[in-house]
PDB file of C-alpha atoms in Angstrom:
ATOM      1  CA  GLY A   1     -13.204  22.935 -15.951  1.00  0.00           C
ATOM      2  CA  GLU A   2     -11.033  20.092 -15.914  1.00  0.00           C
ATOM      3  CA  ASN A   3     -12.566  16.571 -14.827  1.00  0.00           C
ATOM      4  CA  VAL A   4      -9.544  13.833 -14.132  1.00  0.00           C
ATOM      5  CA  GLU A   5     -10.770  10.111 -13.435  1.00  0.00           C
ATOM      6  CA  GLN A   6      -8.402   7.626 -11.719  1.00  0.00           C
ATOM      7  CA  HIS A   7      -8.275   4.053 -11.826  1.00  0.00           C
ATOM      8  CA  PRO A   8      -8.151   1.478  -9.732  1.00  0.00           C
ATOM      9  CA  SER A   9      -8.574   3.089  -6.141  1.00  0.00           C
ATOM     10  CA  THR A  10      -6.550   0.472  -4.879  1.00  0.00           C
ATOM     11  CA  LEU A  11      -4.013  -2.087  -6.577  1.00  0.00           C
ATOM     12  CA  SER A  12      -2.288  -4.907  -4.909  1.00  0.00           C
ATOM     13  CA  VAL A  13       0.853  -6.637  -6.702  1.00  0.00           C
ATOM     14  CA  GLN A  14       3.803  -8.994  -5.713  1.00  0.00           C
ATOM     15  CA  GLU A  15       7.072  -7.620  -5.310  1.00  0.00           C
ATOM     16  CA  GLY A  16       8.698  -7.941  -8.534  1.00  0.00           C
ATOM     17  CA  ASP A  17       5.674  -7.362 -10.769  1.00  0.00           C
ATOM     18  CA  SER A  18       4.154  -4.467 -13.040  1.00  0.00           C
ATOM     19  CA  ALA A  19       1.581  -2.127 -11.899  1.00  0.00           C
ATOM     20  CA  VAL A  20      -0.405   0.427 -14.432  1.00  0.00           C
ATOM     21  CA  ILE A  21      -2.443   3.160 -12.887  1.00  0.00           C
ATOM     22  CA  LYS A  22      -4.756   4.798 -15.433  1.00  0.00           C
ATOM     23  CA  CYS A  23      -6.033   8.288 -15.774  1.00  0.00           C
ATOM     24  CA  THR A  24      -8.389   9.808 -17.830  1.00  0.00           C
ATOM     25  CA  TYR A  25      -9.225  13.876 -18.567  1.00  0.00           C
ATOM     26  CA  SER A  26     -11.663  15.986 -20.026  1.00  0.00           C
ATOM     27  CA  ASP A  27     -10.287  19.075 -20.797  1.00  0.00           C
ATOM     28  CA  SER A  28      -8.590  19.086 -24.478  1.00  0.00           C
ATOM     29  CA  ALA A  29      -6.688  22.239 -23.361  1.00  0.00           C
ATOM     30  CA  SER A  30      -4.517  20.273 -20.934  1.00  0.00           C
ATOM     31  CA  ASN A  31      -1.525  19.821 -22.091  1.00  0.00           C
ATOM     32  CA  TYR A  32       0.882  18.867 -18.592  1.00  0.00           C
ATOM     33  CA  PHE A  33       0.355  15.780 -16.703  1.00  0.00           C
ATOM     34  CA  PRO A  34       2.465  15.116 -13.741  1.00  0.00           C
ATOM     35  CA  TRP A  35       2.178  11.823 -10.834  1.00  0.00           C
ATOM     36  CA  TYR A  36       2.670  12.738  -7.857  1.00  0.00           C
ATOM     37  CA  LYS A  37       3.582   9.632  -4.723  1.00  0.00           C
ATOM     38  CA  GLN A  38       2.298  10.382  -1.070  1.00  0.00           C
ATOM     39  CA  GLU A  39       3.327   8.112   1.515  1.00  0.00           C
ATOM     40  CA  LEU A  40       1.544   8.214   4.767  1.00  0.00           C
ATOM     41  CA  GLY A  41       1.377  11.647   6.564  1.00  0.00           C
ATOM     42  CA  LYS A  42       3.636  12.866   4.034  1.00  0.00           C
ATOM     43  CA  ARG A  43       3.079  15.652   1.211  1.00  0.00           C
ATOM     44  CA  PRO A  44       2.839  14.502  -2.667  1.00  0.00           C
ATOM     45  CA  GLN A  45       6.150  14.350  -4.175  1.00  0.00           C
ATOM     46  CA  LEU A  46       6.708  14.751  -8.099  1.00  0.00           C
ATOM     47  CA  ILE A  47       7.885  11.573  -9.142  1.00  0.00           C
ATOM     48  CA  ILE A  48       7.377  12.202 -13.660  1.00  0.00           C
ATOM     49  CA  ASP A  49       5.465  14.313 -15.756  1.00  0.00           C
ATOM     50  CA  ILE A  50       4.725  14.303 -19.486  1.00  0.00           C
ATOM     51  CA  ARG A  51       3.975  17.161 -21.836  1.00  0.00           C
ATOM     52  CA  SER A  52       1.261  16.833 -24.688  1.00  0.00           C
ATOM     53  CA  ASN A  53       4.275  16.689 -27.108  1.00  0.00           C
ATOM     54  CA  VAL A  54       5.216  13.563 -25.811  1.00  0.00           C
ATOM     55  CA  GLY A  55       3.927  10.424 -26.229  1.00  0.00           C
ATOM     56  CA  GLU A  56       5.782   8.400 -23.712  1.00  0.00           C
ATOM     57  CA  LYS A  57       8.379   9.153 -20.764  1.00  0.00           C
ATOM     58  CA  LYS A  58      10.734   6.655 -18.790  1.00  0.00           C
ATOM     59  CA  ASP A  59      12.890   7.493 -15.572  1.00  0.00           C
ATOM     60  CA  GLN A  60      14.570   3.818 -14.208  1.00  0.00           C
ATOM     61  CA  ARG A  61      11.779   1.447 -13.464  1.00  0.00           C
ATOM     62  CA  ILE A  62       9.002   4.664 -13.930  1.00  0.00           C
ATOM     63  CA  ALA A  63       7.329   5.265 -17.371  1.00  0.00           C
ATOM     64  CA  VAL A  64       4.339   7.443 -17.966  1.00  0.00           C
ATOM     65  CA  THR A  65       2.431   7.193 -21.859  1.00  0.00           C
ATOM     66  CA  LEU A  66      -0.173   9.749 -23.109  1.00  0.00           C
ATOM     67  CA  ASN A  67      -2.749   9.421 -25.789  1.00  0.00           C
ATOM     68  CA  LYS A  68      -4.093  12.944 -26.252  1.00  0.00           C
ATOM     69  CA  THR A  69      -6.624  11.598 -28.963  1.00  0.00           C
ATOM     70  CA  ALA A  70      -8.023   9.249 -26.516  1.00  0.00           C
ATOM     71  CA  LYS A  71      -7.385  12.000 -23.176  1.00  0.00           C
ATOM     72  CA  HIS A  72      -5.770   9.436 -20.831  1.00  0.00           C
ATOM     73  CA  PHE A  73      -2.626   8.569 -19.761  1.00  0.00           C
ATOM     74  CA  SER A  74      -1.050   5.954 -17.608  1.00  0.00           C
ATOM     75  CA  LEU A  75       1.641   5.170 -15.140  1.00  0.00           C
ATOM     76  CA  HIS A  76       3.378   2.195 -15.319  1.00  0.00           C
ATOM     77  CA  ILE A  77       5.969   0.678 -12.375  1.00  0.00           C
ATOM     78  CA  THR A  78       8.142  -2.224 -13.490  1.00  0.00           C
ATOM     79  CA  GLU A  79      10.066  -4.439 -10.875  1.00  0.00           C
ATOM     80  CA  THR A  80       7.741  -3.373  -8.027  1.00  0.00           C
ATOM     81  CA  GLN A  81       9.624  -3.029  -4.488  1.00  0.00           C
ATOM     82  CA  PRO A  82       7.948  -2.394  -1.281  1.00  0.00           C
ATOM     83  CA  GLU A  83       8.918   1.054  -1.061  1.00  0.00           C
ATOM     84  CA  ASP A  84       7.079   1.723  -3.781  1.00  0.00           C
ATOM     85  CA  SER A  85       4.130   1.061  -1.588  1.00  0.00           C
ATOM     86  CA  ALA A  86       1.970   4.490  -1.344  1.00  0.00           C
ATOM     87  CA  VAL A  87      -0.728   6.409  -3.093  1.00  0.00           C
ATOM     88  CA  TYR A  88      -0.510   7.716  -6.265  1.00  0.00           C
ATOM     89  CA  PHE A  89      -2.172  10.898  -7.918  1.00  0.00           C
ATOM     90  CA  CYS A  90      -2.245  12.212 -11.365  1.00  0.00           C
ATOM     91  CA  ALA A  91      -3.095  15.307 -12.526  1.00  0.00           C
ATOM     92  CA  ALA A  92      -3.541  17.539 -15.319  1.00  0.00           C
ATOM     93  CA  SER A  93      -3.266  21.115 -16.289  1.00  0.00           C
ATOM     94  CA  SER A  94      -3.088  23.715 -19.124  1.00  0.00           C
ATOM     95  CA  THR A  95       0.020  25.794 -19.187  1.00  0.00           C
ATOM     96  CA  GLY A  96      -0.302  29.492 -19.487  1.00  0.00           C
ATOM     97  CA  THR A  97      -2.872  29.498 -17.037  1.00  0.00           C
ATOM     98  CA  ALA A  98      -0.522  29.161 -13.804  1.00  0.00           C
ATOM     99  CA  SER A  99      -0.782  25.603 -14.078  1.00  0.00           C
ATOM    100  CA  LYS A 100      -3.662  24.711 -12.005  1.00  0.00           C
ATOM    101  CA  LEU A 101      -3.591  21.265 -11.320  1.00  0.00           C
ATOM    102  CA  THR A 102      -6.670  19.073 -10.989  1.00  0.00           C
ATOM    103  CA  PHE A 103      -6.130  16.040  -9.612  1.00  0.00           C
ATOM    104  CA  GLY A 104      -7.302  12.387  -9.596  1.00  0.00           C
ATOM    105  CA  THR A 105      -8.739  10.928  -6.497  1.00  0.00           C
ATOM    106  CA  GLY A 106      -5.760   8.593  -5.592  1.00  0.00           C
ATOM    107  CA  THR A 107      -4.368   4.963  -6.137  1.00  0.00           C
ATOM    108  CA  ARG A 108      -3.598   2.836  -3.533  1.00  0.00           C
ATOM    109  CA  LEU A 109      -0.490   0.644  -4.225  1.00  0.00           C
ATOM    110  CA  GLN A 110       0.486  -2.151  -1.816  1.00  0.00           C
ATOM    111  CA  VAL A 111       3.321  -4.216  -2.931  1.00  0.00           C
ATOM    112  CA  THR A 112       3.370  -7.235  -0.973  1.00  0.00           C
ATOM    113  CA  LEU A 113       6.301  -9.543  -0.645  1.00  0.00           C
TER     114      LEU A 113
ATOM    115  CA  ASN B   1      17.153  26.305   0.560  1.00  0.00           C
ATOM    116  CA  ALA B   2      13.906  25.374   3.039  1.00  0.00           C
ATOM    117  CA  GLY B   3      11.692  24.963   0.039  1.00  0.00           C
ATOM    118  CA  VAL B   4       8.175  25.311   0.869  1.00  0.00           C
ATOM    119  CA  THR B   5       7.326  25.506   4.498  1.00  0.00           C
ATOM    120  CA  GLN B   6       3.890  25.761   6.511  1.00  0.00           C
ATOM    121  CA  THR B   7       2.882  26.562  10.172  1.00  0.00           C
ATOM    122  CA  PRO B   8       1.345  25.077  12.366  1.00  0.00           C
ATOM    123  CA  LYS B   9       1.361  21.558  11.499  1.00  0.00           C
ATOM    124  CA  PHE B  10      -1.797  20.591  13.353  1.00  0.00           C
ATOM    125  CA  ARG B  11      -4.228  22.670  14.656  1.00  0.00           C
ATOM    126  CA  ILE B  12      -7.598  21.934  16.462  1.00  0.00           C
ATOM    127  CA  LEU B  13     -10.253  25.104  15.958  1.00  0.00           C
ATOM    128  CA  LYS B  14     -13.791  25.294  17.375  1.00  0.00           C
ATOM    129  CA  ILE B  15     -16.672  26.086  15.129  1.00  0.00           C
ATOM    130  CA  GLY B  16     -16.687  29.521  14.580  1.00  0.00           C
ATOM    131  CA  GLN B  17     -13.109  30.093  15.619  1.00  0.00           C
ATOM    132  CA  SER B  18     -10.771  31.762  12.637  1.00  0.00           C
ATOM    133  CA  MET B  19      -7.072  31.237  12.159  1.00  0.00           C
ATOM    134  CA  THR B  20      -4.476  31.782   9.266  1.00  0.00           C
ATOM    135  CA  LEU B  21      -2.508  29.106   7.964  1.00  0.00           C
ATOM    136  CA  GLN B  22       1.302  30.468   7.146  1.00  0.00           C
ATOM    137  CA  CYS B  23       3.168  29.338   4.168  1.00  0.00           C
ATOM    138  CA  THR B  24       6.451  30.503   2.838  1.00  0.00           C
ATOM    139  CA  GLN B  25       8.760  29.651   0.375  1.00  0.00           C
ATOM    140  CA  ASP B  26      12.723  30.711  -0.424  1.00  0.00           C
ATOM    141  CA  MET B  27      12.760  29.530  -4.348  1.00  0.00           C
ATOM    142  CA  ASN B  28      12.103  32.888  -5.413  1.00  0.00           C
ATOM    143  CA  HIS B  29       8.694  31.093  -7.202  1.00  0.00           C
ATOM    144  CA  ASN B  30       5.830  33.327  -8.675  1.00  0.00           C
ATOM    145  CA  TYR B  31       3.242  31.146  -8.675  1.00  0.00           C
ATOM    146  CA  MET B  32       1.917  29.992  -5.153  1.00  0.00           C
ATOM    147  CA  TYR B  33      -1.539  27.685  -4.418  1.00  0.00           C
ATOM    148  CA  TRP B  34      -3.170  26.324  -1.482  1.00  0.00           C
ATOM    149  CA  TYR B  35      -4.658  22.906  -1.933  1.00  0.00           C
ATOM    150  CA  ARG B  36      -6.842  20.823   0.628  1.00  0.00           C
ATOM    151  CA  GLN B  37      -6.819  17.144   0.767  1.00  0.00           C
ATOM    152  CA  ASP B  38      -9.850  15.307   2.484  1.00  0.00           C
ATOM    153  CA  PRO B  39      -9.574  11.583   3.702  1.00  0.00           C
ATOM    154  CA  GLY B  40      -9.110   9.089   0.942  1.00  0.00           C
ATOM    155  CA  MET B  41      -9.052  11.801  -1.641  1.00  0.00           C
ATOM    156  CA  GLY B  42      -7.158  14.050  -4.132  1.00  0.00           C
ATOM    157  CA  LEU B  43      -6.228  17.571  -3.809  1.00  0.00           C
ATOM    158  CA  LYS B  44      -8.495  20.353  -4.762  1.00  0.00           C
ATOM    159  CA  LEU B  45      -7.339  23.650  -5.132  1.00  0.00           C
ATOM    160  CA  ILE B  46      -8.627  26.480  -3.128  1.00  0.00           C
ATOM    161  CA  TYR B  47      -6.511  29.652  -4.106  1.00  0.00           C
ATOM    162  CA  TYR B  48      -3.607  30.349  -6.128  1.00  0.00           C
ATOM    163  CA  SER B  49      -1.364  33.588  -6.806  1.00  0.00           C
ATOM    164  CA  VAL B  50       0.413  34.293  -9.959  1.00  0.00           C
ATOM    165  CA  GLY B  51       2.540  36.922  -8.325  1.00  0.00           C
ATOM    166  CA  ALA B  52       2.894  40.058  -5.155  1.00  0.00           C
ATOM    167  CA  GLY B  53      -0.715  41.754  -5.333  1.00  0.00           C
ATOM    168  CA  ILE B  54      -2.565  38.767  -7.840  1.00  0.00           C
ATOM    169  CA  THR B  55      -4.439  36.146  -6.237  1.00  0.00           C
ATOM    170  CA  ASP B  56      -7.462  34.186  -8.071  1.00  0.00           C
ATOM    171  CA  LYS B  57     -10.101  31.518  -6.714  1.00  0.00           C
ATOM    172  CA  GLY B  58      -9.628  27.808  -7.413  1.00  0.00           C
ATOM    173  CA  GLU B  59     -12.131  24.691  -7.391  1.00  0.00           C
ATOM    174  CA  VAL B  60     -13.320  25.238  -3.741  1.00  0.00           C
ATOM    175  CA  PRO B  61     -12.738  28.782  -2.421  1.00  0.00           C
ATOM    176  CA  ASN B  62     -15.648  29.676  -0.189  1.00  0.00           C
ATOM    177  CA  GLY B  63     -14.788  29.994   3.260  1.00  0.00           C
ATOM    178  CA  TYR B  64     -11.340  31.157   2.820  1.00  0.00           C
ATOM    179  CA  ASN B  65      -9.477  34.248   2.055  1.00  0.00           C
ATOM    180  CA  VAL B  66      -5.544  34.800   0.753  1.00  0.00           C
ATOM    181  CA  SER B  67      -3.341  37.414   0.082  1.00  0.00           C
ATOM    182  CA  ARG B  68       0.197  37.840  -1.287  1.00  0.00           C
ATOM    183  CA  SER B  69       2.274  41.008  -0.243  1.00  0.00           C
ATOM    184  CA  THR B  70       5.411  39.320  -0.885  1.00  0.00           C
ATOM    185  CA  THR B  71       6.536  37.021  -3.429  1.00  0.00           C
ATOM    186  CA  GLU B  72       7.813  34.615  -0.452  1.00  0.00           C
ATOM    187  CA  ASP B  73       4.297  34.775   1.479  1.00  0.00           C
ATOM    188  CA  PHE B  74       0.836  33.580   0.973  1.00  0.00           C
ATOM    189  CA  PRO B  75      -0.826  33.137   4.007  1.00  0.00           C
ATOM    190  CA  LEU B  76      -4.610  31.223   3.728  1.00  0.00           C
ATOM    191  CA  ARG B  77      -7.234  32.708   6.578  1.00  0.00           C
ATOM    192  CA  LEU B  78     -10.118  30.913   7.698  1.00  0.00           C
ATOM    193  CA  GLU B  79     -12.658  33.423   8.938  1.00  0.00           C
ATOM    194  CA  LEU B  80     -15.376  31.318  10.492  1.00  0.00           C
ATOM    195  CA  ALA B  81     -14.178  27.295  10.831  1.00  0.00           C
ATOM    196  CA  ALA B  82     -16.759  24.890  10.304  1.00  0.00           C
ATOM    197  CA  PRO B  83     -16.481  21.290  10.397  1.00  0.00           C
ATOM    198  CA  SER B  84     -16.563  20.804   6.325  1.00  0.00           C
ATOM    199  CA  GLN B  85     -13.087  22.820   6.890  1.00  0.00           C
ATOM    200  CA  THR B  86     -11.569  19.502   8.584  1.00  0.00           C
ATOM    201  CA  SER B  87      -8.737  18.663   6.066  1.00  0.00           C
ATOM    202  CA  VAL B  88      -4.988  18.608   5.563  1.00  0.00           C
ATOM    203  CA  TYR B  89      -3.840  21.580   3.906  1.00  0.00           C
ATOM    204  CA  PHE B  90      -1.043  21.985   1.427  1.00  0.00           C
ATOM    205  CA  CYS B  91       0.958  25.068   0.136  1.00  0.00           C
ATOM    206  CA  ALA B  92       2.781  24.435  -3.137  1.00  0.00           C
ATOM    207  CA  SER B  93       4.766  26.944  -5.441  1.00  0.00           C
ATOM    208  CA  SER B  94       6.002  26.826  -8.903  1.00  0.00           C
ATOM    209  CA  PRO B  95       8.571  28.867 -10.781  1.00  0.00           C
ATOM    210  CA  LEU B  96       7.419  31.311 -13.673  1.00  0.00           C
ATOM    211  CA  VAL B  97      10.177  30.659 -15.833  1.00  0.00           C
ATOM    212  CA  GLY B  98      11.692  27.094 -16.050  1.00  0.00           C
ATOM    213  CA  THR B  99      15.437  25.963 -16.186  1.00  0.00           C
ATOM    214  CA  TRP B 100      17.453  22.791 -17.577  1.00  0.00           C
ATOM    215  CA  VAL B 101      16.632  20.949 -14.104  1.00  0.00           C
ATOM    216  CA  VAL B 102      13.389  22.438 -13.155  1.00  0.00           C
ATOM    217  CA  PRO B 103      10.568  23.025 -15.843  1.00  0.00           C
ATOM    218  CA  PRO B 104       8.328  26.084 -15.646  1.00  0.00           C
ATOM    219  CA  ASP B 105       5.163  23.684 -14.227  1.00  0.00           C
ATOM    220  CA  THR B 106       6.901  21.624 -11.345  1.00  0.00           C
ATOM    221  CA  GLN B 107       4.786  22.410  -7.915  1.00  0.00           C
ATOM    222  CA  TYR B 108       6.615  21.789  -5.298  1.00  0.00           C
ATOM    223  CA  PHE B 109       4.281  21.067  -2.101  1.00  0.00           C
ATOM    224  CA  GLY B 110       4.955  22.077   1.650  1.00  0.00           C
ATOM    225  CA  PRO B 111       4.371  19.641   4.339  1.00  0.00           C
ATOM    226  CA  GLY B 112       1.108  19.988   5.126  1.00  0.00           C
ATOM    227  CA  THR B 113      -1.245  21.453   7.950  1.00  0.00           C
ATOM    228  CA  ARG B 114      -3.693  19.056   9.744  1.00  0.00           C
ATOM    229  CA  LEU B 115      -6.521  21.207  10.675  1.00  0.00           C
ATOM    230  CA  THR B 116      -9.282  19.504  12.640  1.00  0.00           C
ATOM    231  CA  VAL B 117     -12.766  21.877  13.574  1.00  0.00           C
ATOM    232  CA  LEU B 118     -15.063  20.196  16.169  1.00  0.00           C
TER     233      LEU B 118
END
C-alpha cells in the first residue's frame, strides 16, 4: 500500500518568512495530493491540492509543487502570518479507487511575531 | 447544507462496552470514509464506502464495523471497546462526480468524535 512521509515534524518561522513542508510517497499510481490544515481541536480543512498532470499550483500565499519522477511534493507558504500556525498534513491517493487518502504524520507550524 | 455531521462529540467508554458513532452528510456524496487520529499523528483510514450497501476495509479495520444503508448515513460500530481505540474519529465524504467548483476527490470532514476508553 501507499506510504507517505512528511518532514519536518515541527517548524518555527518568524512572521513574514516563508515555510516549506515536504512529503514523499511510495506508490507510483498515486495521482492526487491534497494538503490539509488542522487547528487545535478542529477538523482537517483542505487548503490546496494538486493532481499528477500538473507540476505546480498556487493560491494566493500558498503553493504546492509536485515531482512525480522523484515521488515528492511540497507545500510552500509565503509571507507567513500568526493565523497560519496549525498542523499541516499532506496526503496521497489514487483516483478511481474511492480516493482513499494516506496521510503523512503532520507538521506543526508555529509562526512567531 | 450542514455538510458532514457527527455525534456524539465526546464519549467515555469502559473496556468491553460497545457504541455506535454516527455520521451523516447532506451533500448527496457517494463516497464516505471513517478515519481515526491518534495524538500527534496523521489520520488512518478505518473503513470506506462507495455507495449505499457497499463497504470495504481501510488500513486499520480491526475492532470496528460499518454499514451503509442510505447515501446519507455511515455509522461506525465498536463492539468491544479497548484502550487502544482511544482516539479522535473523523468521518468524511466526497462526491463521485465532480463539479467546476468541487473536484470529485475533495474530501469534506466532519467535526470529529473524541473517544476515550478506560
